[in-house]
Amino acid sequence: MLAGCGAAPEDEAEFDVEVAKSSLSFTGLVLYDAGTRCTVNGSTMHCCPSGYAMIGAHLSNDVFKCAQLSSTSGSRFLDTGGRRNGMHACPYGSVMVGLHVSNDYLACQYPGTSVVSEFVDGSPGTKDSYPMHVCMAGGYAMSGIHVSNNLFNCAR
């Protein structure tokens, strides 16, 4: 966990039972990430570590909450303009693994299991103990974001 308010996240993951029960098939390992970068289709951005999906974001601190997927299908890919539920979103069935806020780019990936539902988590949104905006408990991953309105598409 965190050493204190606003402290840098630790590298070690912790186990979250609710995430492990998701239809997305997470392992239950969850971590806060403040620096992993990836390059997807030539665009470098902040991403969760390989094999993890975004379940929350604190954009002003550039920290993501990431949950490890049990499996993935295919490589990460760049989405530069998909729209769903009034926001930029990965194609239906895929989840966010990275974000470049100023370019409005999403890094997306298909989880190894099917997405069966999706909802919008609105402002001020569900918060965790960091505190940061997260998709609600129960194993939802981010599938889209409206940065200026603090809205997330949350998929499961």
mmCIF file of N, CA and C in Angstrom, residues 95-153:
data_model
loop_
_atom_site.group_PDB
_atom_site.id
_atom_site.type_symbol
_atom_site.label_atom_id
_atom_site.label_comp_id
_atom_site.label_asym_id
_atom_site.label_seq_id
_atom_site.Cartn_x
_atom_site.Cartn_y
_atom_site.Cartn_z
ATOM 1 N N VAL A 95 -10.316 -3.742 -22.928
ATOM 2 C CA VAL A 95 -10.166 -2.907 -21.741
ATOM 3 C C VAL A 95 -8.948 -2.010 -21.892
ATOM 4 N N MET A 96 -8.920 -0.945 -21.096
ATOM 5 C CA MET A 96 -7.805 -0.008 -21.118
ATOM 6 C C MET A 96 -6.613 -0.591 -20.369
ATOM 7 N N VAL A 97 -5.439 -0.439 -20.973
ATOM 8 C CA VAL A 97 -4.193 -0.818 -20.310
ATOM 9 C C VAL A 97 -3.241 0.376 -20.251
ATOM 10 N N GLY A 98 -3.599 1.479 -20.906
ATOM 11 C CA GLY A 98 -2.763 2.669 -20.891
ATOM 12 C C GLY A 98 -3.504 3.886 -21.400
ATOM 13 N N LEU A 99 -2.910 5.063 -21.151
ATOM 14 C CA LEU A 99 -3.563 6.326 -21.492
ATOM 15 C C LEU A 99 -2.508 7.405 -21.734
ATOM 16 N N HIS A 100 -2.705 8.168 -22.804
ATOM 17 C CA HIS A 100 -1.917 9.379 -23.071
ATOM 18 C C HIS A 100 -2.933 10.513 -23.073
ATOM 19 N N VAL A 101 -3.039 11.225 -21.952
ATOM 20 C CA VAL A 101 -4.089 12.226 -21.761
ATOM 21 C C VAL A 101 -4.020 13.331 -22.804
ATOM 22 N N SER A 102 -2.855 13.947 -23.005
ATOM 23 C CA SER A 102 -2.788 15.113 -23.886
ATOM 24 C C SER A 102 -3.058 14.774 -25.349
ATOM 25 N N ASN A 103 -2.759 13.546 -25.785
ATOM 26 C CA ASN A 103 -3.069 13.133 -27.158
ATOM 27 C C ASN A 103 -4.426 12.456 -27.276
ATOM 28 N N ASP A 104 -5.081 12.191 -26.153
ATOM 29 C CA ASP A 104 -6.348 11.462 -26.111
ATOM 30 C C ASP A 104 -6.212 10.088 -26.793
ATOM 31 N N TYR A 105 -5.145 9.372 -26.426
ATOM 32 C CA TYR A 105 -4.896 8.024 -26.937
ATOM 33 C C TYR A 105 -5.136 7.017 -25.819
ATOM 34 N N LEU A 106 -5.714 5.902 -26.186
ATOM 35 C CA LEU A 106 -5.885 4.783 -25.265
ATOM 36 C C LEU A 106 -5.071 3.598 -25.756
ATOM 37 N N ALA A 107 -4.431 2.908 -24.840
ATOM 38 C CA ALA A 107 -3.852 1.598 -25.134
ATOM 39 C C ALA A 107 -4.893 0.594 -24.668
ATOM 40 N N CYS A 108 -5.270 -0.315 -25.550
ATOM 41 C CA CYS A 108 -6.345 -1.273 -25.269
ATOM 42 C C CYS A 108 -5.834 -2.695 -25.451
ATOM 43 N N GLN A 109 -6.526 -3.646 -24.843
ATOM 44 C CA GLN A 109 -6.197 -5.051 -25.027
ATOM 45 C C GLN A 109 -7.444 -5.878 -24.739
ATOM 46 N N TYR A 110 -7.560 -6.978 -25.445
ATOM 47 C CA TYR A 110 -8.662 -7.900 -25.183
ATOM 48 C C TYR A 110 -8.261 -8.835 -24.056
ATOM 49 N N PRO A 111 -9.109 -8.918 -23.011
ATOM 50 C CA PRO A 111 -8.823 -9.878 -21.948
ATOM 51 C C PRO A 111 -9.063 -11.294 -22.473
ATOM 52 N N GLY A 112 -8.560 -12.257 -21.782
ATOM 53 C CA GLY A 112 -8.718 -13.641 -22.206
ATOM 54 C C GLY A 112 -10.133 -14.167 -22.063
ATOM 55 N N THR A 113 -11.010 -13.414 -21.383
ATOM 56 C CA THR A 113 -12.415 -13.800 -21.229
ATOM 57 C C THR A 113 -13.291 -12.684 -21.760
ATOM 58 N N SER A 114 -14.548 -12.973 -21.990
ATOM 59 C CA SER A 114 -15.467 -12.004 -22.599
ATOM 60 C C SER A 114 -15.955 -10.957 -21.615
ATOM 61 N N VAL A 115 -16.097 -9.733 -22.116
ATOM 62 C CA VAL A 115 -16.775 -8.676 -21.374
ATOM 63 C C VAL A 115 -18.269 -8.944 -21.494
ATOM 64 N N VAL A 116 -18.978 -8.960 -20.364
ATOM 65 C CA VAL A 116 -20.409 -9.271 -20.396
ATOM 66 C C VAL A 116 -21.292 -8.085 -20.030
ATOM 67 N N SER A 117 -20.713 -7.029 -19.453
ATOM 68 C CA SER A 117 -21.503 -5.838 -19.125
ATOM 69 C C SER A 117 -20.582 -4.638 -19.022
ATOM 70 N N GLU A 118 -21.200 -3.458 -19.091
ATOM 71 C CA GLU A 118 -20.453 -2.209 -19.036
ATOM 72 C C GLU A 118 -21.366 -1.134 -18.465
ATOM 73 N N PHE A 119 -20.811 -0.218 -17.675
ATOM 74 C CA PHE A 119 -21.589 0.897 -17.155
ATOM 75 C C PHE A 119 -20.691 2.118 -17.049
ATOM 76 N N VAL A 120 -21.286 3.291 -16.856
ATOM 77 C CA VAL A 120 -20.538 4.528 -16.678
ATOM 78 C C VAL A 120 -20.461 4.847 -15.193
ATOM 79 N N ASP A 121 -19.241 5.000 -14.684
ATOM 80 C CA ASP A 121 -19.018 5.427 -13.303
ATOM 81 C C ASP A 121 -18.786 6.927 -13.362
ATOM 82 N N GLY A 122 -19.737 7.683 -12.833
ATOM 83 C CA GLY A 122 -19.737 9.132 -12.996
ATOM 84 C C GLY A 122 -18.979 9.895 -11.938
ATOM 85 N N SER A 123 -18.954 11.208 -12.118
ATOM 86 C CA SER A 123 -18.263 12.110 -11.215
ATOM 87 C C SER A 123 -19.113 12.340 -9.965
ATOM 88 N N PRO A 124 -18.605 12.350 -8.752
ATOM 89 C CA PRO A 124 -17.190 12.256 -8.442
ATOM 90 C C PRO A 124 -16.646 10.837 -8.564
ATOM 91 N N GLY A 125 -17.497 9.870 -8.748
ATOM 92 C CA GLY A 125 -17.041 8.507 -8.999
ATOM 93 C C GLY A 125 -16.732 7.728 -7.741
ATOM 94 N N THR A 126 -16.590 6.436 -7.935
ATOM 95 C CA THR A 126 -16.215 5.536 -6.856
ATOM 96 C C THR A 126 -14.753 5.805 -6.496
ATOM 97 N N LYS A 127 -14.463 5.886 -5.215
ATOM 98 C CA LYS A 127 -13.105 6.168 -4.754
ATOM 99 C C LYS A 127 -12.565 4.993 -3.946
ATOM 100 N N ASP A 128 -11.235 4.815 -4.004
ATOM 101 C CA ASP A 128 -10.585 3.834 -3.139
ATOM 102 C C ASP A 128 -9.815 4.584 -2.056
ATOM 103 N N SER A 129 -8.958 3.898 -1.331
ATOM 104 C CA SER A 129 -8.247 4.507 -0.205
ATOM 105 C C SER A 129 -7.068 5.377 -0.614
ATOM 106 N N TYR A 130 -6.691 5.402 -1.904
ATOM 107 C CA TYR A 130 -5.531 6.210 -2.333
ATOM 108 C C TYR A 130 -5.681 7.669 -1.942
ATOM 109 N N PRO A 131 -6.691 8.438 -2.218
ATOM 110 C CA PRO A 131 -7.920 8.103 -2.950
ATOM 111 C C PRO A 131 -7.786 8.414 -4.444
ATOM 112 N N MET A 132 -8.401 7.556 -5.234
ATOM 113 C CA MET A 132 -8.475 7.796 -6.673
ATOM 114 C C MET A 132 -9.794 7.267 -7.179
ATOM 115 N N HIS A 133 -10.206 7.760 -8.347
ATOM 116 C CA HIS A 133 -11.409 7.292 -9.012
ATOM 117 C C HIS A 133 -11.113 5.890 -9.540
ATOM 118 N N VAL A 134 -11.980 4.942 -9.205
ATOM 119 C CA VAL A 134 -11.826 3.550 -9.647
ATOM 120 C C VAL A 134 -13.168 3.030 -10.143
ATOM 121 N N CYS A 135 -13.101 2.025 -10.981
ATOM 122 C CA CYS A 135 -14.326 1.300 -11.307
ATOM 123 C C CYS A 135 -14.751 0.568 -10.048
ATOM 124 N N MET A 136 -16.049 0.496 -9.813
ATOM 125 C CA MET A 136 -16.545 -0.041 -8.539
ATOM 126 C C MET A 136 -16.014 -1.440 -8.263
ATOM 127 N N ALA A 137 -16.036 -1.818 -6.996
ATOM 128 C CA ALA A 137 -15.563 -3.134 -6.571
ATOM 129 C C ALA A 137 -16.339 -4.231 -7.297
ATOM 130 N N GLY A 138 -15.743 -5.351 -7.423
ATOM 131 C CA GLY A 138 -16.414 -6.473 -8.051
ATOM 132 C C GLY A 138 -15.780 -6.881 -9.361
ATOM 133 N N GLY A 139 -14.614 -6.342 -9.657
ATOM 134 C CA GLY A 139 -13.872 -6.804 -10.812
ATOM 135 C C GLY A 139 -14.170 -6.115 -12.115
ATOM 136 N N TYR A 140 -14.382 -4.812 -12.094
ATOM 137 C CA TYR A 140 -14.573 -4.050 -13.320
ATOM 138 C C TYR A 140 -13.250 -3.420 -13.747
ATOM 139 N N ALA A 141 -12.998 -3.393 -15.045
ATOM 140 C CA ALA A 141 -11.827 -2.721 -15.607
ATOM 141 C C ALA A 141 -12.297 -1.518 -16.409
ATOM 142 N N MET A 142 -11.433 -0.535 -16.531
ATOM 143 C CA MET A 142 -11.757 0.629 -17.349
ATOM 144 C C MET A 142 -11.764 0.231 -18.822
ATOM 145 N N SER A 143 -12.781 0.702 -19.534
ATOM 146 C CA SER A 143 -12.823 0.472 -20.982
ATOM 147 C C SER A 143 -12.951 1.789 -21.738
ATOM 148 N N GLY A 144 -13.056 2.893 -21.015
ATOM 149 C CA GLY A 144 -13.137 4.206 -21.629
ATOM 150 C C GLY A 144 -13.021 5.288 -20.577
ATOM 151 N N ILE A 145 -12.779 6.522 -21.049
ATOM 152 C CA ILE A 145 -12.601 7.634 -20.112
ATOM 153 C C ILE A 145 -13.010 8.950 -20.773
ATOM 154 N N HIS A 146 -13.638 9.807 -19.987
ATOM 155 C CA HIS A 146 -13.898 11.205 -20.371
ATOM 156 C C HIS A 146 -13.145 12.024 -19.335
ATOM 157 N N VAL A 147 -11.935 12.458 -19.694
ATOM 158 C CA VAL A 147 -11.023 13.086 -18.745
ATOM 159 C C VAL A 147 -11.645 14.324 -18.102
ATOM 160 N N SER A 148 -12.154 15.255 -18.888
ATOM 161 C CA SER A 148 -12.631 16.525 -18.329
ATOM 162 C C SER A 148 -13.894 16.376 -17.490
ATOM 163 N N ASN A 149 -14.704 15.343 -17.727
ATOM 164 C CA ASN A 149 -15.915 15.121 -16.925
ATOM 165 C C ASN A 149 -15.728 14.079 -15.836
ATOM 166 N N ASN A 150 -14.526 13.516 -15.714
ATOM 167 C CA ASN A 150 -14.211 12.500 -14.706
ATOM 168 C C ASN A 150 -15.176 11.312 -14.785
ATOM 169 N N LEU A 151 -15.386 10.802 -15.996
ATOM 170 C CA LEU A 151 -16.254 9.648 -16.219
ATOM 171 C C LEU A 151 -15.417 8.468 -16.697
ATOM 172 N N PHE A 152 -15.761 7.279 -16.243
ATOM 173 C CA PHE A 152 -15.121 6.051 -16.724
ATOM 174 C C PHE A 152 -16.192 5.131 -17.300
ATOM 175 N N ASN A 153 -15.885 4.463 -18.408
ATOM 176 C CA ASN A 153 -16.602 3.255 -18.816
ATOM 177 C C ASN A 153 -15.979 2.138 -18.006
#
